[in-house]
PDB file of C-alpha atoms in Angstrom:
ATOM      1  CA  UNK A  66     126.368  96.591 166.197  1.00 61.00           C
ATOM      2  CA  UNK A  67     123.602  94.541 167.005  1.00 72.00           C
ATOM      3  CA  UNK A  68     120.636  93.959 164.832  1.00 78.00           C
ATOM      4  CA  UNK A  69     117.382  95.319 166.062  1.00 84.00           C
ATOM      5  CA  UNK A  70     115.142  92.763 167.611  1.00 87.00           C
ATOM      6  CA  UNK A  71     111.530  92.411 166.580  1.00 86.00           C
ATOM      7  CA  UNK A  72     108.975  94.006 168.822  1.00 85.00           C
ATOM      8  CA  UNK A  73     107.197  91.793 171.292  1.00 86.00           C
ATOM      9  CA  UNK A  74     103.928  90.251 170.045  1.00 86.00           C
ATOM     10  CA  UNK A  75     100.911  92.366 170.692  1.00 85.00           C
ATOM     11  CA  UNK A  76      97.751  90.381 171.364  1.00 87.00           C
ATOM     12  CA  UNK A  77      94.539  91.456 169.645  1.00 84.00           C
ATOM     13  CA  UNK A  78      91.852  92.135 172.201  1.00 84.00           C
ATOM     14  CA  UNK A  79      88.724  89.969 172.074  1.00 86.00           C
ATOM     15  CA  UNK A  80      85.585  91.760 170.797  1.00 83.00           C
ATOM     16  CA  UNK A  81      82.131  90.638 169.786  1.00 84.00           C
ATOM     17  CA  UNK A  82      81.396  90.478 166.047  1.00 81.00           C
ATOM     18  CA  UNK A  83      80.002  93.584 164.430  1.00 77.00           C
ATOM     19  CA  UNK A  84      76.473  93.083 163.103  1.00 70.00           C
ATOM     20  CA  UNK A  85      75.265  95.329 160.347  1.00 67.00           C
ATOM     21  CA  UNK A  86      71.651  96.232 160.872  1.00 65.00           C
ATOM     22  CA  UNK A  87      69.864  96.113 157.618  1.00 63.00           C
ATOM     23  CA  UNK A  88      67.640  94.283 155.194  1.00 62.00           C
ATOM     24  CA  UNK A  89      67.972  90.828 156.630  1.00 64.00           C
ATOM     25  CA  UNK A  90      66.539  91.817 159.987  1.00 66.00           C
ATOM     26  CA  UNK A  91      63.788  93.879 158.387  1.00 68.00           C
ATOM     27  CA  UNK A  92      62.729  90.901 156.298  1.00 67.00           C
ATOM     28  CA  UNK A  93      62.651  88.649 159.345  1.00 70.00           C
ATOM     29  CA  UNK A  94      60.648  91.210 161.277  1.00 70.00           C
ATOM     30  CA  UNK A  95      58.205  91.526 158.379  1.00 63.00           C
ATOM     31  CA  UNK A  96      57.801  87.762 158.186  1.00 68.00           C
ATOM     32  CA  UNK A  97      57.139  87.640 161.913  1.00 71.00           C
ATOM     33  CA  UNK A  98      54.286  90.041 161.455  1.00 73.00           C
ATOM     34  CA  UNK A  99      52.206  87.906 159.105  1.00 72.00           C
ATOM     35  CA  UNK A 100      49.146  90.104 159.235  1.00 72.00           C
ATOM     36  CA  UNK A 101      51.084  93.070 157.940  1.00 71.00           C
ATOM     37  CA  UNK A 102      52.664  90.970 155.213  1.00 69.00           C
ATOM     38  CA  UNK A 103      49.275  89.617 154.149  1.00 79.00           C
ATOM     39  CA  UNK A 104      47.746  93.096 154.098  1.00 81.00           C
ATOM     40  CA  UNK A 105      50.655  94.472 152.072  1.00 82.00           C
ATOM     41  CA  UNK A 106      50.420  91.578 149.609  1.00 82.00           C
ATOM     42  CA  UNK A 107      46.688  92.066 149.168  1.00 83.00           C
ATOM     43  CA  UNK A 108      47.152  95.803 148.660  1.00 85.00           C
ATOM     44  CA  UNK A 109      49.780  95.216 145.965  1.00 84.00           C
ATOM     45  CA  UNK A 110      47.557  92.619 144.272  1.00 84.00           C
ATOM     46  CA  UNK A 111      44.546  94.942 144.335  1.00 85.00           C
ATOM     47  CA  UNK A 112      46.592  97.782 142.870  1.00 83.00           C
ATOM     48  CA  UNK A 113      47.887  95.497 140.107  1.00 84.00           C
ATOM     49  CA  UNK A 114      44.370  94.295 139.270  1.00 82.00           C
ATOM     50  CA  UNK A 115      43.037  97.833 139.108  1.00 81.00           C
ATOM     51  CA  UNK A 116      45.930  98.934 136.910  1.00 79.00           C
ATOM     52  CA  UNK A 117      45.580  95.961 134.548  1.00 79.00           C
ATOM     53  CA  UNK A 118      41.771  95.904 134.552  1.00 73.00           C
ATOM     54  CA  UNK A 119      39.598  96.642 131.523  1.00 67.00           C
ATOM     55  CA  UNK A 120      39.395 100.193 130.339  1.00 60.00           C
ATOM     56  CA  UNK A 121      35.672 100.884 130.635  1.00 54.00           C
ATOM     57  CA  UNK A 122      34.583 103.943 128.683  1.00 50.00           C
ATOM     58  CA  UNK A 123      31.153 103.799 130.309  1.00 50.00           C
ATOM     59  CA  UNK A 124      32.264 104.294 133.918  1.00 53.00           C
ATOM     60  CA  UNK A 125      29.652 105.805 136.117  1.00 54.00           C
ATOM     61  CA  UNK A 126      30.350 109.490 136.596  1.00 55.00           C
ATOM     62  CA  UNK A 127      28.441 111.914 138.766  1.00 56.00           C
ATOM     63  CA  UNK A 128      25.718 113.943 137.117  1.00 57.00           C
ATOM     64  CA  UNK A 129      26.965 117.223 135.791  1.00 56.00           C
ATOM     65  CA  UNK A 130      30.397 115.810 134.984  1.00 52.00           C
ATOM     66  CA  UNK A 131      31.304 116.821 131.401  1.00 54.00           C
ATOM     67  CA  UNK A 132      32.261 113.280 130.428  1.00 53.00           C
ATOM     68  CA  UNK A 133      28.979 111.880 131.764  1.00 51.00           C
ATOM     69  CA  UNK A 134      26.988 113.621 129.052  1.00 52.00           C
ATOM     70  CA  UNK A 135      29.448 112.615 126.332  1.00 53.00           C
ATOM     71  CA  UNK A 136      29.514 108.905 127.259  1.00 52.00           C
ATOM     72  CA  UNK A 137      27.581 106.786 124.726  1.00 54.00           C
ATOM     73  CA  UNK A 138      24.615 104.850 126.029  1.00 55.00           C
ATOM     74  CA  UNK A 139      24.368 101.098 125.778  1.00 54.00           C
ATOM     75  CA  UNK A 140      21.517 101.348 123.282  1.00 56.00           C
ATOM     76  CA  UNK A 141      23.455 103.523 120.849  1.00 57.00           C
ATOM     77  CA  UNK A 142      26.474 101.233 121.077  1.00 55.00           C
ATOM     78  CA  UNK A 143      24.274  98.181 120.426  1.00 55.00           C
ATOM     79  CA  UNK A 144      22.631  99.916 117.447  1.00 57.00           C
ATOM     80  CA  UNK A 145      26.031 100.845 116.026  1.00 56.00           C
ATOM     81  CA  UNK A 146      27.267  97.259 116.404  1.00 53.00           C
ATOM     82  CA  UNK A 147      24.052  95.891 114.854  1.00 54.00           C
ATOM     83  CA  UNK A 148      24.418  98.209 111.885  1.00 62.00           C
ATOM     84  CA  UNK A 149      27.894  96.902 111.087  1.00 82.00           C
ATOM     85  CA  UNK A 150      27.304  93.215 111.879  1.00 87.00           C
ATOM     86  CA  UNK A 151      24.422  90.979 110.876  1.00 90.00           C
ATOM     87  CA  UNK A 152      23.567  87.389 111.732  1.00 90.00           C
ATOM     88  CA  UNK A 153      23.754  85.016 108.810  1.00 90.00           C
ATOM     89  CA  UNK A 154      22.527  81.401 108.802  1.00 91.00           C
ATOM     90  CA  UNK A 155      25.072  79.257 106.991  1.00 91.00           C
ATOM     91  CA  UNK A 156      24.682  75.600 105.992  1.00 92.00           C
ATOM     92  CA  UNK A 157      27.925  73.764 106.678  1.00 91.00           C
ATOM     93  CA  UNK A 158      28.424  70.602 104.627  1.00 90.00           C
ATOM     94  CA  UNK A 159      29.713  68.465 107.516  1.00 89.00           C
ATOM     95  CA  UNK A 160      27.180  68.228 110.350  1.00 88.00           C
ATOM     96  CA  UNK A 161      29.707  66.545 112.645  1.00 89.00           C
ATOM     97  CA  UNK A 162      31.974  69.590 112.421  1.00 88.00           C
ATOM     98  CA  UNK A 163      29.106  71.841 113.491  1.00 89.00           C
ATOM     99  CA  UNK A 164      28.636  69.711 116.617  1.00 89.00           C
ATOM    100  CA  UNK A 165      32.150  70.752 117.696  1.00 90.00           C
ATOM    101  CA  UNK A 166      31.202  74.432 117.640  1.00 92.00           C
ATOM    102  CA  UNK A 167      30.008  76.411 120.643  1.00 91.00           C
ATOM    103  CA  UNK A 168      28.414  79.812 120.963  1.00 92.00           C
ATOM    104  CA  UNK A 169      31.107  82.519 120.926  1.00 92.00           C
ATOM    105  CA  UNK A 170      33.678  80.517 118.925  1.00 92.00           C
ATOM    106  CA  UNK A 171      35.545  82.259 116.115  1.00 94.00           C
ATOM    107  CA  UNK A 172      35.600  80.413 112.777  1.00 93.00           C
ATOM    108  CA  UNK A 173      36.808  80.853 109.219  1.00 94.00           C
ATOM    109  CA  UNK A 174      34.298  79.765 106.555  1.00 93.00           C
ATOM    110  CA  UNK A 175      35.861  78.050 103.545  1.00 92.00           C
ATOM    111  CA  UNK A 176      33.961  77.538 100.266  1.00 91.00           C
ATOM    112  CA  UNK A 177      34.926  74.667  97.981  1.00 88.00           C
ATOM    113  CA  UNK A 178      33.608  73.725  94.562  1.00 83.00           C
ATOM    114  CA  UNK A 179      35.643  70.530  94.273  1.00 78.00           C
ATOM    115  CA  UNK A 180      38.740  71.839  92.507  1.00 83.00           C
ATOM    116  CA  UNK A 181      39.471  75.077  94.357  1.00 86.00           C
ATOM    117  CA  UNK A 182      38.688  76.504  97.761  1.00 88.00           C
ATOM    118  CA  UNK A 183      38.733  80.006  99.207  1.00 90.00           C
ATOM    119  CA  UNK A 184      38.072  81.683 102.539  1.00 92.00           C
ATOM    120  CA  UNK A 185      34.731  83.475 102.369  1.00 92.00           C
ATOM    121  CA  UNK A 186      34.584  84.768 105.964  1.00 92.00           C
ATOM    122  CA  UNK A 187      37.499  85.116 108.371  1.00 92.00           C
ATOM    123  CA  UNK A 188      37.023  85.349 112.139  1.00 92.00           C
ATOM    124  CA  UNK A 189      33.224  85.059 112.131  1.00 93.00           C
ATOM    125  CA  UNK A 190      31.668  84.690 115.592  1.00 94.00           C
ATOM    126  CA  UNK A 191      29.281  81.762 116.168  1.00 94.00           C
ATOM    127  CA  UNK A 192      26.024  83.060 117.675  1.00 93.00           C
ATOM    128  CA  UNK A 193      23.809  79.955 117.497  1.00 90.00           C
ATOM    129  CA  UNK A 194      24.480  76.236 117.081  1.00 90.00           C
ATOM    130  CA  UNK A 195      21.579  73.844 116.411  1.00 82.00           C
ATOM    131  CA  UNK A 196      20.733  70.966 118.690  1.00 81.00           C
ATOM    132  CA  UNK A 197      21.713  67.565 117.245  1.00 73.00           C
ATOM    133  CA  UNK A 198      18.873  65.924 115.305  1.00 68.00           C
ATOM    134  CA  UNK A 199      17.693  62.380 115.874  1.00 66.00           C
ATOM    135  CA  UNK A 200      17.858  61.671 112.112  1.00 58.00           C
ATOM    136  CA  UNK A 201      19.963  58.914 110.719  1.00 52.00           C
ATOM    137  CA  UNK A 202      23.643  59.604 110.350  1.00 54.00           C
ATOM    138  CA  UNK A 203      23.489  59.310 106.552  1.00 54.00           C
ATOM    139  CA  UNK A 204      20.801  61.970 106.088  1.00 54.00           C
ATOM    140  CA  UNK A 205      22.570  64.349 108.509  1.00 51.00           C
ATOM    141  CA  UNK A 206      25.847  63.888 106.660  1.00 54.00           C
ATOM    142  CA  UNK A 207      24.183  64.609 103.305  1.00 62.00           C
ATOM    143  CA  UNK A 208      22.187  67.646 104.442  1.00 72.00           C
ATOM    144  CA  UNK A 209      24.853  69.240 106.619  1.00 84.00           C
ATOM    145  CA  UNK A 210      23.886  71.542 109.479  1.00 89.00           C
ATOM    146  CA  UNK A 211      22.957  75.170 109.935  1.00 90.00           C
ATOM    147  CA  UNK A 212      25.015  77.490 112.097  1.00 93.00           C
ATOM    148  CA  UNK A 213      24.318  81.177 112.706  1.00 93.00           C
ATOM    149  CA  UNK A 214      27.306  83.512 112.394  1.00 94.00           C
ATOM    150  CA  UNK A 215      27.743  87.191 113.211  1.00 93.00           C
ATOM    151  CA  UNK A 216      29.598  88.846 110.323  1.00 93.00           C
ATOM    152  CA  UNK A 217      29.823  92.228 108.586  1.00 92.00           C
ATOM    153  CA  UNK A 218      27.027  92.925 106.108  1.00 89.00           C
ATOM    154  CA  UNK A 219      29.282  92.549 103.022  1.00 89.00           C
ATOM    155  CA  UNK A 220      30.615  89.215 104.286  1.00 90.00           C
ATOM    156  CA  UNK A 221      27.051  87.967 104.827  1.00 90.00           C
ATOM    157  CA  UNK A 222      26.301  88.647 101.161  1.00 89.00           C
ATOM    158  CA  UNK A 223      29.405  86.687 100.112  1.00 90.00           C
ATOM    159  CA  UNK A 224      28.401  83.811 102.422  1.00 90.00           C
ATOM    160  CA  UNK A 225      24.913  83.661 100.913  1.00 89.00           C
ATOM    161  CA  UNK A 226      26.309  83.618  97.385  1.00 88.00           C
ATOM    162  CA  UNK A 227      28.920  80.980  98.157  1.00 87.00           C
ATOM    163  CA  UNK A 228      26.432  78.818 100.075  1.00 86.00           C
ATOM    164  CA  UNK A 229      24.106  78.679  97.065  1.00 85.00           C
ATOM    165  CA  UNK A 230      26.697  77.253  94.685  1.00 85.00           C
ATOM    166  CA  UNK A 231      29.463  75.645  96.779  1.00 87.00           C
ATOM    167  CA  UNK A 232      29.977  73.421  99.790  1.00 90.00           C
ATOM    168  CA  UNK A 233      30.983  75.325 102.926  1.00 91.00           C
ATOM    169  CA  UNK A 234      33.253  74.174 105.746  1.00 90.00           C
ATOM    170  CA  UNK A 235      34.512  75.846 108.923  1.00 92.00           C
ATOM    171  CA  UNK A 236      37.867  75.951 110.659  1.00 90.00           C
ATOM    172  CA  UNK A 237      38.227  77.037 114.272  1.00 90.00           C
ATOM    173  CA  UNK A 238      40.353  80.135 114.857  1.00 84.00           C
TER     174      UNK A 238
END
């Protein structure tokens, strides 16, 4: 018996590579059309800004809309805020520190009698800062400087009491 011989080699026919149509070509096509890409990018950005924008309770609504009548007016909101917060002039011992402050800053007011110190007002908003005086540096350092703070009514009373008997300092929040 003879052993079986292997079959003759069978050549593989030549064929062009198979290309899968998909994401890569879509991306290239999108990049070729720059105007569409720019418009899509701007639309996504606008949608993100609208979604992340401030939640305004006083949006303009058409007359007759139930929420339009219930929305508080600016005057009533201002009156409510004024009733809870008052402006209090406070003399800070170090005039140079007051020069660092700007309107709108948040500060903590610290009272010190030499041996102990305590926070009298936390997170007070600066509403007015005086202009620097042309006095000598020594008299300004001794007298301190006034700063006007917006604080709750009870805190204003504590500030007035502490300012009469102790030296006051501020720290920026």
